[in-house]
Coordinates of C-alpha atoms in Angstrom, one line a residue:
Chain Q
M205 CA -5.5 39.8 -39.7
S206 CA -4.5 36.3 -41.0
N207 CA -2.5 38.1 -43.6
A208 CA -0.7 40.3 -41.1
S209 CA 0.5 37.3 -38.9
K210 CA 1.8 35.7 -42.1
D211 CA 3.7 38.5 -42.9
C212 CA 5.5 38.4 -39.4
G213 CA 6.9 34.9 -40.2
S214 CA 6.4 32.2 -37.8
P215 CA 3.0 32.3 -35.8
P216 CA 3.2 33.2 -32.1
A217 CA 3.6 30.4 -29.6
I218 CA 0.2 31.0 -28.0
Q219 CA -2.6 33.2 -29.2
I220 CA -5.6 33.5 -27.2
S221 CA -8.9 35.6 -28.2
R222 CA -11.7 36.7 -26.3
L223 CA -11.3 33.8 -23.8
K224 CA -13.7 33.3 -21.1
K225 CA -14.0 30.8 -18.3
C226 CA -17.0 30.3 -15.8
Y227 CA -17.5 27.7 -13.1
G228 CA -21.2 28.0 -12.9
A229 CA -22.1 31.4 -12.4
V230 CA -18.4 32.6 -11.4
E231 CA -16.5 34.2 -14.2
V232 CA -12.9 33.3 -13.7
L233 CA -11.5 34.5 -16.9
R234 CA -13.3 37.6 -18.2
G235 CA -12.5 37.9 -21.9
L236 CA -8.7 37.7 -22.5
D237 CA -6.8 38.6 -25.6
L238 CA -3.1 37.6 -25.4
V239 CA -0.2 36.9 -27.7
I240 CA 2.7 35.2 -26.5
P241 CA 5.8 35.3 -29.0
E242 CA 7.8 32.2 -29.9
G243 CA 10.8 31.7 -27.9
S244 CA 10.0 33.9 -25.2
Y245 CA 10.0 33.2 -21.3
T246 CA 6.6 34.6 -20.3
T247 CA 5.3 34.9 -16.8
F248 CA 1.8 35.1 -15.6
L249 CA 1.8 36.8 -12.4
G250 CA -1.0 37.8 -10.1
P251 CA -2.3 37.2 -6.6
S252 CA -4.0 33.9 -6.0
G253 CA -7.6 33.9 -7.6
S254 CA -6.4 36.0 -10.4
G255 CA -7.0 33.4 -12.9
K256 CA -3.5 32.8 -13.8
T257 CA -3.5 29.0 -13.1
T258 CA -6.9 28.5 -14.8
L259 CA -5.4 30.1 -17.8
L260 CA -2.1 27.8 -17.7
R261 CA -4.6 24.7 -17.3
I262 CA -6.5 26.0 -20.4
I263 CA -3.5 26.2 -22.3
A264 CA -2.4 22.8 -21.2
G265 CA -5.8 21.3 -22.1
F266 CA -6.8 20.4 -18.6
A267 CA -9.6 22.9 -18.4
S268 CA -12.3 23.6 -21.1
V269 CA -13.0 27.3 -22.3
S270 CA -16.4 28.8 -21.9
E271 CA -16.0 31.2 -24.7
G272 CA -12.9 32.0 -27.2
T273 CA -10.2 30.2 -28.8
V274 CA -6.6 29.3 -28.0
S275 CA -4.2 28.6 -30.7
I276 CA -0.7 27.0 -30.3
S277 CA 1.7 27.7 -33.0
G278 CA -1.0 28.9 -35.3
V279 CA -3.0 25.9 -34.8
D280 CA -6.5 26.3 -33.2
V281 CA -6.5 23.8 -30.2
T282 CA -9.5 24.9 -28.3
D283 CA -11.0 21.5 -28.6
R284 CA -8.0 19.3 -28.5
A285 CA -7.2 17.0 -25.6
A286 CA -4.1 17.6 -23.6
R287 CA -2.4 14.8 -24.9
A288 CA -2.8 16.0 -28.5
R289 CA -1.2 19.2 -27.8
D290 CA 2.2 18.5 -27.6
V291 CA 3.0 20.7 -24.8
G292 CA 5.2 20.1 -21.7
M293 CA 3.9 20.8 -18.3
V294 CA 5.8 20.9 -15.0
F295 CA 3.4 20.8 -11.9
Q296 CA 3.6 22.5 -8.9
N297 CA 3.9 19.3 -6.7
Y298 CA 6.1 17.6 -9.7
A299 CA 3.9 14.9 -10.2
L300 CA 6.5 12.4 -10.8
F301 CA 5.2 8.8 -10.9
P302 CA 6.3 7.3 -7.5
H303 CA 6.6 3.7 -8.8
L304 CA 9.4 4.4 -11.6
T305 CA 12.7 5.5 -11.3
A306 CA 13.9 9.0 -12.5
R307 CA 15.1 7.5 -15.6
E308 CA 11.6 5.5 -16.3
N309 CA 9.8 8.9 -15.5
V310 CA 11.7 10.6 -18.0
E311 CA 11.1 7.7 -20.6
Y312 CA 7.6 7.6 -20.0
P313 CA 6.5 10.1 -22.7
L314 CA 9.1 8.3 -25.2
K315 CA 7.4 4.9 -24.2
V316 CA 3.8 6.4 -25.1
R317 CA 5.5 7.4 -28.5
R318 CA 6.5 3.9 -28.9
L319 CA 10.2 4.6 -29.2
P320 CA 12.6 1.6 -29.3
R321 CA 14.0 0.6 -25.7
E322 CA 17.6 1.7 -26.5
E323 CA 16.6 5.0 -28.0
R324 CA 14.3 5.6 -25.0
R325 CA 17.2 5.1 -22.5
R326 CA 19.7 7.0 -24.5
R327 CA 17.5 10.1 -24.7
A328 CA 16.3 9.9 -21.1
L329 CA 19.8 9.8 -19.9
E330 CA 20.8 12.5 -22.1
Y331 CA 18.1 14.7 -20.6
L332 CA 19.0 13.5 -17.1
E333 CA 22.5 14.8 -18.0
R334 CA 21.0 18.0 -18.9
V335 CA 19.4 18.6 -15.6
H336 CA 22.7 17.3 -13.9
L337 CA 20.8 14.2 -12.5
A338 CA 22.7 11.5 -14.4
E339 CA 24.0 9.8 -11.4
W340 CA 20.7 9.6 -9.7
A341 CA 18.9 7.9 -12.7
D342 CA 18.0 4.9 -10.9
R343 CA 16.7 6.6 -7.7
Y344 CA 12.8 6.5 -7.2
P345 CA 11.2 10.0 -6.7
R346 CA 10.9 9.7 -2.9
E347 CA 14.7 9.1 -2.7
L348 CA 15.3 12.6 -4.2
S349 CA 15.2 16.0 -2.7
G350 CA 12.7 18.6 -3.9
G351 CA 15.1 20.5 -6.1
Q352 CA 16.0 17.3 -7.7
Q353 CA 12.5 15.8 -8.2
Q354 CA 11.9 19.2 -9.7
R355 CA 14.4 18.7 -12.4
V356 CA 13.3 15.3 -13.2
A357 CA 10.1 16.8 -13.8
L358 CA 11.9 19.3 -16.3
A359 CA 13.6 16.5 -18.0
R360 CA 10.4 14.5 -18.3
S361 CA 8.4 17.4 -20.0
L362 CA 11.2 18.3 -22.1
V363 CA 12.5 14.9 -23.4
Y364 CA 10.0 14.7 -26.2
G365 CA 10.9 17.7 -27.6
P366 CA 7.7 20.1 -27.2
K367 CA 7.8 23.6 -28.5
L368 CA 6.2 25.1 -25.4
L369 CA 6.7 24.2 -21.8
L370 CA 4.2 25.4 -19.1
L371 CA 5.3 25.5 -15.5
D372 CA 2.9 25.8 -12.7
E373 CA 4.5 27.8 -9.7
P374 CA 7.5 25.4 -10.0
L375 CA 9.5 27.1 -7.4
S376 CA 7.1 27.8 -4.8
A377 CA 8.0 24.5 -2.8
L378 CA 11.5 25.2 -2.5
D379 CA 13.5 27.2 0.0
K380 CA 14.8 30.7 -1.0
H381 CA 18.4 29.7 -1.7
L382 CA 17.6 26.8 -3.8
R383 CA 14.6 29.0 -5.6
G384 CA 17.5 31.4 -6.9
Q385 CA 19.5 28.6 -8.2
M386 CA 16.5 27.0 -9.9
Q387 CA 15.9 30.5 -11.4
D388 CA 19.0 30.9 -13.1
F389 CA 19.0 27.2 -14.4
L390 CA 15.4 27.7 -15.8
K391 CA 16.6 30.8 -17.5
E392 CA 19.6 29.3 -19.0
L393 CA 17.7 26.2 -20.0
Q394 CA 15.2 28.3 -22.0
R395 CA 18.0 30.1 -23.9
D396 CA 19.7 27.0 -24.6
L397 CA 16.5 25.2 -25.7
G398 CA 15.2 28.3 -27.6
I399 CA 11.6 27.2 -26.8
T400 CA 8.8 28.9 -25.3
F401 CA 8.3 29.0 -21.6
V402 CA 5.2 29.9 -19.7
H403 CA 5.5 30.1 -16.0
V404 CA 2.8 30.9 -13.4
T405 CA 4.0 32.7 -10.2
H406 CA 2.7 35.1 -7.6
D407 CA 6.2 36.2 -6.7
Q408 CA 7.1 39.5 -8.5
S409 CA 10.8 39.4 -8.1
E410 CA 10.7 35.8 -9.8
A411 CA 8.8 37.4 -12.8
L412 CA 11.1 40.2 -13.0
A413 CA 14.1 38.1 -12.8
L414 CA 13.1 35.5 -15.3
S415 CA 10.9 36.8 -17.9
S416 CA 11.1 38.6 -21.2
L417 CA 7.2 39.1 -21.0
V418 CA 5.2 39.7 -18.0
V419 CA 1.5 39.4 -18.0
I420 CA -0.1 40.9 -14.9
M421 CA -3.6 39.4 -13.9
R422 CA -6.1 40.5 -11.8
D423 CA -9.5 39.2 -11.0
G424 CA -9.6 37.2 -14.3
R425 CA -8.4 40.2 -16.6
L426 CA -5.1 41.2 -17.9
E427 CA -3.8 44.2 -16.0
Q428 CA -0.8 44.8 -18.0
V429 CA 1.6 42.9 -20.3
G430 CA 5.1 44.1 -21.2
S431 CA 8.7 43.7 -20.6
P432 CA 9.9 43.5 -16.9
E433 CA 11.4 47.1 -17.6
Q434 CA 8.1 48.3 -18.7
I435 CA 6.1 46.9 -16.0
Y436 CA 8.5 48.2 -13.5
L437 CA 9.3 51.7 -15.0
E438 CA 5.7 52.4 -16.7
P439 CA 3.1 50.7 -14.7
N440 CA -0.2 51.7 -16.1
S441 CA -2.2 51.3 -13.0
R442 CA -2.0 51.5 -9.1
F443 CA -2.4 47.7 -8.8
V444 CA 0.5 46.9 -11.3
A445 CA 2.5 49.6 -9.3
G446 CA 1.9 48.3 -5.9
F447 CA 2.2 44.7 -6.7
I448 CA 5.8 45.0 -8.5
G449 CA 8.1 46.4 -5.9
N450 CA 7.3 48.4 -2.9
S451 CA 6.0 51.7 -3.6
N452 CA 5.1 54.8 -1.9
I453 CA 1.9 56.1 -3.2
V454 CA 1.0 59.9 -2.7
C455 CA -2.2 61.8 -4.0
C456 CA -1.7 64.5 -6.3
S457 CA -3.6 66.5 -9.3
V458 CA -2.5 67.1 -12.8
T459 CA -2.3 71.0 -13.3
A460 CA -0.8 71.1 -16.8
R461 CA 0.2 68.7 -19.7
N462 CA 2.7 69.0 -22.6
G463 CA 3.0 65.8 -24.6
R464 CA 4.7 63.4 -22.6
L465 CA 5.2 65.5 -19.6
A466 CA 2.8 66.4 -16.7
T467 CA 2.9 69.0 -14.0
V468 CA 1.4 67.8 -11.0
K469 CA 0.4 69.2 -7.6
L470 CA 0.9 67.6 -4.3
G471 CA -1.2 68.0 -1.4
D472 CA 1.4 70.8 0.4
G473 CA 1.5 72.8 -2.8
T474 CA 4.6 71.5 -4.3
E475 CA 4.8 71.3 -8.2
V476 CA 6.7 69.1 -10.1
G477 CA 7.2 68.1 -13.9
V478 CA 6.9 64.2 -14.2
P479 CA 7.1 61.8 -17.4
I480 CA 3.7 60.2 -18.1
P481 CA 4.1 56.3 -18.7
A482 CA 3.1 55.1 -22.3
G483 CA 0.0 53.2 -21.2
V484 CA -1.9 55.7 -19.3
T485 CA -1.9 59.0 -21.5
E486 CA -5.4 58.9 -22.3
R487 CA -6.6 58.6 -18.8
L488 CA -4.7 61.4 -17.3
G489 CA -6.5 64.7 -18.0
V490 CA -5.7 68.2 -16.6
G491 CA -7.3 68.7 -13.2
E492 CA -7.9 65.0 -12.5
K493 CA -7.0 63.3 -9.4
S494 CA -4.0 61.3 -9.6
L495 CA -1.5 59.3 -8.0
L496 CA 2.5 59.8 -7.7
L497 CA 4.7 56.7 -7.2
L498 CA 7.9 57.0 -5.3
R499 CA 10.2 54.1 -5.5
P500 CA 12.1 53.5 -2.0
E501 CA 15.3 52.7 -3.9
K502 CA 15.2 55.9 -5.7
A503 CA 15.2 58.0 -2.7
E504 CA 18.4 60.3 -2.3
T505 CA 19.8 62.4 0.4
G506 CA 21.5 65.7 0.0
Y507 CA 19.9 67.5 -2.8
R508 CA 18.9 71.1 -3.8
I509 CA 15.4 72.1 -3.5
D510 CA 14.0 73.3 -6.9
T511 CA 11.0 72.2 -9.4
S512 CA 13.1 69.1 -10.4
V513 CA 12.5 67.0 -7.2
V514 CA 9.8 65.9 -4.7
A515 CA 11.3 66.4 -1.3
M516 CA 9.9 64.5 1.8
S517 CA 11.1 65.2 5.3
G518 CA 9.8 63.8 8.8
P519 CA 10.7 62.0 12.0
V520 CA 12.0 58.6 11.6
L521 CA 9.7 55.9 12.6
S522 CA 11.6 52.7 12.2
T523 CA 14.9 51.5 10.5
T524 CA 15.7 48.1 9.3
F525 CA 19.1 46.9 8.0
M526 CA 18.7 44.9 4.8
G527 CA 22.3 44.2 3.9
T528 CA 22.7 46.3 0.9
H529 CA 20.6 49.4 2.4
Y530 CA 18.8 50.6 5.5
Q531 CA 15.1 50.5 5.0
V532 CA 14.0 53.7 6.7
V533 CA 10.1 54.3 7.4
F534 CA 9.4 58.0 8.4
S535 CA 6.3 60.0 9.1
T536 CA 5.4 63.0 6.6
R537 CA 2.5 65.2 5.9
H538 CA 1.5 62.7 2.9
G539 CA 1.5 59.8 5.3
E540 CA 4.2 57.2 5.9
I541 CA 7.0 57.0 3.5
T542 CA 9.7 54.2 3.1
A543 CA 12.9 55.0 1.7
H544 CA 16.3 52.9 0.9
L545 CA 19.2 54.9 2.4
N546 CA 22.6 54.2 2.9
N547 CA 22.8 55.7 6.7
D548 CA 21.4 54.4 9.8
Y549 CA 18.8 56.8 11.6
A550 CA 17.6 56.6 15.2
P551 CA 13.8 56.6 15.7
G552 CA 12.8 60.5 16.0
Q553 CA 15.6 61.6 14.2
S554 CA 14.6 63.9 11.2
V555 CA 15.3 62.8 7.8
D556 CA 15.3 64.9 4.4
V557 CA 14.7 62.7 1.2
A558 CA 14.1 63.8 -2.2
W559 CA 13.0 62.0 -5.4
R560 CA 14.3 63.3 -8.9
A561 CA 11.4 64.1 -11.3
G562 CA 12.7 61.7 -13.7
N563 CA 12.3 58.6 -11.2
L564 CA 8.8 59.5 -10.4
I565 CA 6.0 57.7 -11.9
V566 CA 2.4 59.4 -12.2
L567 CA -0.8 57.3 -12.4
P568 CA -4.4 58.0 -12.9
A569 CA -6.5 57.4 -9.5
G570 CA -8.6 54.5 -9.4
Chain V
M588 CA 1.8 13.8 41.3
R589 CA 2.4 10.6 43.0
R590 CA -1.2 9.4 42.9
S591 CA -1.4 10.0 39.1
F592 CA 1.6 8.1 38.6
D593 CA 0.1 5.0 40.5
A594 CA -3.1 5.4 38.4
E595 CA -0.9 5.2 35.4
G596 CA 0.6 2.0 36.7
W597 CA -2.7 0.5 37.3
R598 CA -4.1 1.3 33.9
E599 CA -1.2 -0.3 32.3
R600 CA -1.8 -3.4 34.2
F601 CA -5.4 -3.6 33.4
L602 CA -4.9 -3.0 29.7
I603 CA -2.2 -5.8 29.6
L604 CA -4.8 -8.2 31.4
W605 CA -7.7 -7.0 29.2
T606 CA -5.7 -7.6 26.1
I607 CA -5.0 -11.3 27.2
M608 CA -8.3 -11.9 28.1
T609 CA -9.7 -10.8 24.7
I610 CA -7.1 -12.9 23.0
L611 CA -8.1 -16.0 25.2
F612 CA -11.7 -15.3 24.5
L613 CA -11.1 -15.4 20.9
L614 CA -8.6 -18.2 20.5
L615 CA -9.9 -20.6 23.1
P616 CA -12.7 -22.1 21.1
L617 CA -10.5 -22.4 18.0
S618 CA -7.8 -24.0 20.2
V619 CA -10.2 -26.5 21.6
I620 CA -11.5 -27.4 18.1
V621 CA -7.7 -27.8 17.1
I622 CA -6.9 -30.0 19.9
M623 CA -10.0 -32.2 19.3
S624 CA -9.2 -32.5 15.8
F625 CA -6.3 -34.6 16.7
S626 CA -8.4 -37.1 18.7
A627 CA -8.1 -40.8 18.3
G628 CA -11.6 -41.4 19.5
Q629 CA -15.1 -41.7 17.9
F630 CA -16.6 -38.8 19.6
L631 CA -15.9 -35.0 19.4
T632 CA -14.4 -34.7 23.1
M633 CA -11.0 -33.7 24.4
P634 CA -8.8 -36.5 23.3
K635 CA -7.0 -38.9 25.5
E636 CA -4.5 -39.9 23.2
L637 CA -3.6 -37.9 20.0
S638 CA -3.7 -39.2 16.3
L639 CA -4.0 -37.9 12.7
R640 CA -6.8 -40.5 12.1
W641 CA -9.4 -38.0 11.2
Y642 CA -7.4 -36.0 8.9
Q643 CA -6.6 -39.1 7.1
E644 CA -10.3 -40.0 7.2
V645 CA -11.3 -36.6 5.7
L646 CA -8.6 -36.3 3.1
T647 CA -9.4 -39.6 1.6
N648 CA -13.2 -39.1 2.0
G649 CA -14.9 -38.6 -1.7
Q650 CA -17.6 -36.5 -0.2
W651 CA -15.2 -34.1 1.5
R652 CA -12.7 -33.8 -1.5
Q653 CA -15.8 -33.1 -3.8
A654 CA -16.6 -30.2 -1.4
A655 CA -13.3 -28.8 -1.3
L656 CA -13.4 -28.8 -5.1
N657 CA -16.7 -27.0 -5.0
S658 CA -15.5 -24.5 -2.3
L659 CA -12.3 -23.8 -4.4
S660 CA -14.2 -23.3 -7.8
I661 CA -16.8 -21.3 -6.3
A662 CA -14.6 -19.1 -4.5
L663 CA -12.3 -18.6 -7.4
L664 CA -15.3 -17.8 -9.5
A665 CA -16.8 -15.4 -6.9
V666 CA -13.6 -13.6 -6.8
S667 CA -13.5 -13.1 -10.5
I668 CA -17.1 -11.6 -10.3
A669 CA -16.2 -9.4 -7.2
L670 CA -12.8 -8.2 -8.6
P671 CA -14.1 -6.2 -11.6
A672 CA -17.4 -5.2 -9.9
G673 CA -15.6 -4.0 -6.7
L674 CA -12.7 -2.2 -8.9
G675 CA -15.3 -0.7 -10.9
L676 CA -17.4 0.7 -8.2
A677 CA -14.2 2.1 -6.6
L678 CA -13.3 3.9 -9.6
A679 CA -16.9 5.1 -10.0
N680 CA -16.7 6.5 -6.4
H681 CA -13.4 8.2 -7.2
Y682 CA -14.6 9.7 -10.2
A683 CA -18.1 10.5 -9.3
P684 CA -19.4 13.9 -8.8
P685 CA -19.4 14.5 -4.9
R686 CA -23.2 14.5 -4.6
W687 CA -23.2 10.7 -6.4
R688 CA -20.5 9.5 -4.2
A689 CA -22.6 8.9 -1.2
F690 CA -25.0 6.7 -3.6
V691 CA -22.2 4.8 -4.9
R692 CA -20.7 4.2 -1.5
S693 CA -23.9 2.9 -0.1
A694 CA -24.6 0.6 -3.1
A695 CA -21.3 -0.9 -2.7
A696 CA -21.4 -1.4 0.8
G697 CA -24.9 -2.8 0.5
P698 CA -24.1 -6.6 0.7
M699 CA -22.1 -5.9 3.7
I700 CA -25.2 -4.1 5.6
V701 CA -28.1 -6.2 4.7
P702 CA -28.4 -9.6 6.9
V703 CA -26.8 -12.3 4.9
I704 CA -29.9 -14.5 5.6
V705 CA -32.0 -11.8 3.7
L706 CA -29.5 -11.7 1.0
A707 CA -29.8 -15.3 0.7
I708 CA -33.5 -15.5 0.4
A709 CA -33.6 -12.8 -2.2
L710 CA -31.0 -14.4 -4.2
F711 CA -32.7 -17.6 -4.2
F712 CA -35.5 -16.2 -6.0
V713 CA -33.8 -14.0 -8.4
L714 CA -31.4 -17.1 -9.2
A715 CA -34.3 -19.4 -9.6
K716 CA -35.9 -17.1 -12.2
L717 CA -32.4 -17.3 -14.0
G718 CA -32.5 -20.9 -13.4
V719 CA -29.2 -21.3 -11.8
V720 CA -30.4 -22.3 -8.4
G721 CA -28.3 -25.6 -7.5
T722 CA -25.4 -24.8 -9.5
R723 CA -21.8 -23.8 -8.7
F724 CA -22.3 -20.7 -10.9
G725 CA -25.5 -19.8 -8.9
V726 CA -23.6 -19.9 -5.5
A727 CA -20.7 -18.1 -7.0
I728 CA -22.6 -15.1 -8.0
G729 CA -24.3 -14.9 -4.5
H730 CA -20.6 -15.1 -3.1
G731 CA -19.6 -12.6 -5.5
L732 CA -22.3 -10.2 -4.4
L733 CA -21.1 -10.8 -0.8
V734 CA -17.5 -10.3 -1.0
M735 CA -17.6 -7.8 -3.7
P736 CA -17.4 -5.0 -0.7
F737 CA -14.1 -6.3 0.5
V738 CA -12.3 -5.3 -2.9
F739 CA -14.5 -2.1 -2.9
V740 CA -13.5 -0.9 0.2
S741 CA -9.7 -2.0 -0.1
V742 CA -9.4 -0.1 -3.5
S743 CA -11.4 2.9 -2.8
T744 CA -9.4 3.4 0.5
A745 CA -6.3 3.1 -1.7
L746 CA -7.7 5.6 -4.3
E747 CA -8.3 8.3 -1.6
Y748 CA -4.3 8.5 -1.4
F749 CA -3.9 8.6 -5.1
D750 CA -2.7 12.1 -6.9
D751 CA -4.9 12.6 -9.5
Q752 CA -2.4 15.2 -10.9
L753 CA -0.4 12.2 -11.9
I754 CA -3.2 11.3 -14.6
E755 CA -2.9 14.8 -15.7
A756 CA 0.8 14.6 -15.8
A757 CA 0.7 11.3 -17.9
E758 CA -2.0 13.1 -20.3
S759 CA 0.4 16.1 -20.8
L760 CA 3.1 13.5 -21.6
G761 CA 0.9 12.3 -24.4
A762 CA -0.8 9.2 -22.8
S763 CA -4.4 8.4 -23.4
R764 CA -6.6 8.2 -20.4
S765 CA -6.7 4.3 -20.6
Y766 CA -2.9 4.3 -20.9
A767 CA -2.5 6.5 -18.2
W768 CA -4.7 4.4 -15.7
R769 CA -3.1 1.1 -16.9
T770 CA 0.4 2.6 -16.3
V771 CA -0.1 4.9 -13.3
L772 CA -3.3 4.2 -11.6
L773 CA -3.2 0.4 -11.7
P774 CA 0.4 0.0 -10.2
F775 CA -0.8 2.1 -7.3
V776 CA -3.9 0.2 -6.7
V777 CA -2.3 -3.4 -7.1
P778 CA -1.6 -4.0 -3.4
A779 CA -4.9 -3.0 -2.7
I780 CA -6.5 -5.3 -5.2
V781 CA -4.3 -8.3 -4.1
V782 CA -5.5 -7.7 -0.3
G783 CA -9.2 -7.3 -1.4
A784 CA -8.9 -10.3 -3.6
A785 CA -7.4 -12.6 -0.8
L786 CA -10.2 -11.2 1.7
A787 CA -12.7 -11.8 -0.8
F788 CA -11.4 -15.4 -1.4
V789 CA -11.3 -16.5 2.2
N790 CA -14.8 -15.0 2.8
S791 CA -16.1 -16.9 -0.1
F792 CA -14.4 -20.1 0.8
D793 CA -15.8 -20.1 4.4
E794 CA -19.4 -18.8 3.6
A795 CA -22.4 -21.0 4.7
V796 CA -25.7 -19.3 4.7
I797 CA -25.8 -18.5 0.9
A798 CA -24.1 -21.7 0.0
I799 CA -26.9 -23.7 2.0
F800 CA -29.6 -21.6 0.5
V801 CA -28.9 -21.4 -3.1
G802 CA -26.8 -24.7 -3.3
Q803 CA -27.8 -28.3 -3.6
G804 CA -26.5 -31.7 -2.9
G805 CA -24.2 -31.4 -5.8
T806 CA -22.6 -28.0 -5.0
L807 CA -22.0 -28.7 -1.5
T808 CA -19.1 -26.5 -0.3
I809 CA -16.9 -27.4 2.8
P810 CA -18.9 -25.3 5.2
S811 CA -22.5 -26.4 4.1
L812 CA -21.1 -30.0 4.2
M813 CA -19.8 -29.3 7.7
W814 CA -23.4 -27.9 8.6
R815 CA -25.0 -31.0 7.2
S816 CA -22.6 -33.4 8.9
I817 CA -23.2 -31.6 12.3
N818 CA -26.8 -32.3 11.9
L819 CA -26.3 -36.0 11.1
E820 CA -23.4 -37.3 13.4
I821 CA -20.7 -35.5 15.4
T822 CA -17.1 -37.0 14.9
P823 CA -13.7 -35.4 15.1
S824 CA -13.8 -35.1 11.1
I825 CA -15.6 -31.8 11.8
A826 CA -12.9 -30.7 13.8
A827 CA -10.1 -31.7 11.5
V828 CA -12.1 -30.0 8.5
A829 CA -12.5 -26.9 10.7
S830 CA -8.9 -26.8 11.5
M831 CA -7.7 -27.1 7.9
V832 CA -10.2 -24.4 6.6
T833 CA -8.9 -22.1 9.4
G834 CA -5.3 -22.9 8.5
I835 CA -5.8 -22.2 4.8
G836 CA -7.6 -19.0 5.8
I837 CA -4.8 -17.7 7.9
L838 CA -2.3 -18.8 5.2
I839 CA -4.0 -17.0 2.5
Q840 CA -4.5 -13.7 4.4
G841 CA -1.2 -13.9 5.9
A842 CA 0.7 -14.5 2.6
A843 CA -1.4 -11.3 1.3
F844 CA -0.5 -9.1 4.2
L845 CA 3.0 -10.4 4.3
W846 CA 3.6 -9.5 0.6
L847 CA 2.1 -5.9 1.1
W848 CA 4.1 -5.5 4.2
R849 CA 7.5 -6.7 2.4
R850 CA 6.4 -4.2 -0.6
L851 CA 6.0 -1.2 2.0
R852 CA 9.2 -2.1 3.9
V853 CA 11.1 -2.0 0.5
S854 CA 9.7 1.4 -0.3
V855 CA 10.4 2.8 3.1
K856 CA 13.6 1.4 3.7
L857 CA 15.1 3.2 0.6
T858 CA 14.3 6.7 1.8
P859 CA 16.9 7.6 4.1
S860 CA 19.9 6.6 1.9
G861 CA 18.3 8.5 -0.8
A862 CA 17.5 11.7 1.1
T863 CA 20.9 12.9 1.7

């Protein structure tokens, strides 16, 4: 193993092996193995209680591990104090020092490192410039807006040049408009600096927009690790499919398999050939109950009925205008189905919608 | 509707009257003493003509000057004992596991709850064993114990509003625990320490029971000398001393609160200009 990792050049930013964390009798993290590559923007995504924040705090050094190891840049830091890990951390509530100005806050880590006063001031201002706050340098945190405080916190945790920045739900306290701006800003900053960002969030669109690697967590386990595209297009469980994007899930069974293609049969007898996602090939046997995932945004109207589509029709229950499309909910033999369509429908009106086989995702049930 | 409006009016009038009566009740005895202190006569009665005779008498009297010196040094010593003790207990209370907190709190508040006379008698025996009964140091130990809760309550109240994540933030930025405490926690609790110390100082300065039990002729403080003088002879000098002690107490506590208020006002005043 050690030889293999040497061959790959520099070690990964973070390597976690067989990590367990218990609080009393409660297992919060149940044996994790995870490699986060150098220079990636990784998000930990999961519902509250999934252990994502605990994992981040363990990487930061604020929580101890019960079992397993944590390595940062190839160095085992499992038993190292937070201050000896040289990791930057942005807290959910920013945690700026209230008695220090923005500049003094940013100077703090440099003061700890005993840099001379002039050097400290110069670097602090340089980083405040970087987060577009140079003219706010002498304000106290309470005089700054939430977004500005956030950027001071960013400057403070980057000014001493850590190779790894941890962000604990940094955007959750901002309003929607500001959140979008901050997302762009974070992404750009990460690209400019070229260091590894690890970002905890419970917002799936945030995770898809920001990351090069998404780690989906559930009940203290890793549910799926992959690029946003992989997570979106090839989810390997119903949980991931349901968590990422809005989905219609319909019961079906596999009737035949041919390599990466499966033929599935729906409750009404419709048969369709669909591709099998990479992560679930072993768990999808012939004759087994499975699930078919229909993304609302992939729905189409005006199709020809043949074996390459799955058709759904029924009376409309409700329509909501979303700006770019109408969200149409209608009732079918498979239950309520949601589709994003370009036309408005009156409630009760019948609608015919289809999904191309290539846009369907099949998953093992359970 | 009209009836309830009337009741409201009467309630308000009653409240004003009640407040005035309470203030009079609290301040009348004090003002009587202050007026008496300006008497020109021999006895502690309402003066017929005013003079500063007794102030001069007290300020030039060697016994009173010695008592003032004793009071001052004992109060300073007591504060320097109470400060680290109260601060340490407040930190212990903040960082202790929840089930230990009740224990720390009741231990720290103990001197406030136990009757002073009981504390004084107990202290006498302990300090006698240590051989410091009748010394200023002995009295200061007793006072330190008695006034420590002022520091504890003030600092631990402030700590309840302290965001512990700031210490984690400091540590993530490379600070050691003690550096983080010094640079982040200490600035936060300094106002509470100042107010607690001021209260502790004043309460030691005008304490009589422990000073009488544990002290001796050589360590007479102002209150214990007042007690002794009142038993021997009653002259307006007592009133003059009482007025001065009260004045000093008001000045010290007033200064501490004024300083605190200005600090708060500075931090509040800046907010609206920056929020835009």
